[in-house]
Amino acid sequence: MTDRPFHHGNLRAVLLEEAEAVLRQDGVDGLSLRDLARRAGVSHGAPRSHFADRQALLDALAERGFARLTTTVQRALAHDEPLRAQFDRVAHAYVDFAVDDAALMELMFQAKTAAASAAVGEAATRLFGTLDAAMGPADPDDGTGARERFTLLFAASMQGIAALVASGRVPRARADALVDDAMEAMLTSDLGARAVTRH
């Protein structure tokens, strides 16, 4: 149980912090509003003033995760450096997030969670919009969907690497080399040439 003081105005934040701790330790199946109330030291009905049900809690966690990952990507993009170095920085930051918060990342990309809440969908859109902006202005003559395909390939590749590391199939020490290899392959591909217009 937490010994952090709180008042009505920040109970939601306390509950979300406790929920993330449970998520890391026990996975999504370990989450319940009643248990969070016990951990936060409030009545079992208190969380319902912020989360109507368990799904609302999961949605809030997913939205919070997308917001945090977007901020992580934005910070990686804030450095004034060549395109390749900037993409490498973003890729490494993305994988670090996905490894360190593997259960949260899985929750964020669960189809049923994304479909359940418009706010989660909007948070995901902001993340992919940030990645899209890093590629420079869109080519109005490209009708192949190269930018969207590149962004999805980036996310799939980075999350795949993170999943291998989180499962223990690949040592954490090898993740950096895998990320570098993936970015080399993507940025030098025909798809990369059509998607990335920034030089």
JSON list of C-alpha atoms in Angstrom, two decimals, residues 101 107 111 117 164 172 188:
[
{"chain": "A", "resi": 101, "resn": "ASP", "atom": "CA", "xyz": [7.65, -1.06, -20.10]},
{"chain": "A", "resi": 107, "resn": "LEU", "atom": "CA", "xyz": [-1.55, -2.97, -23.54]},
{"chain": "A", "resi": 111, "resn": "ALA", "atom": "CA", "xyz": [-6.75, -3.97, -30.66]},
{"chain": "A", "resi": 117, "resn": "SER", "atom": "CA", "xyz": [-11.59, 4.48, -26.47]},
{"chain": "A", "resi": 164, "resn": "LEU", "atom": "CA", "xyz": [12.84, -10.48, -28.39]},
{"chain": "A", "resi": 172, "resn": "ARG", "atom": "CA", "xyz": [19.83, -6.53, -24.03]},
{"chain": "A", "resi": 188, "resn": "THR", "atom": "CA", "xyz": [18.59, 2.66, -47.52]}
]
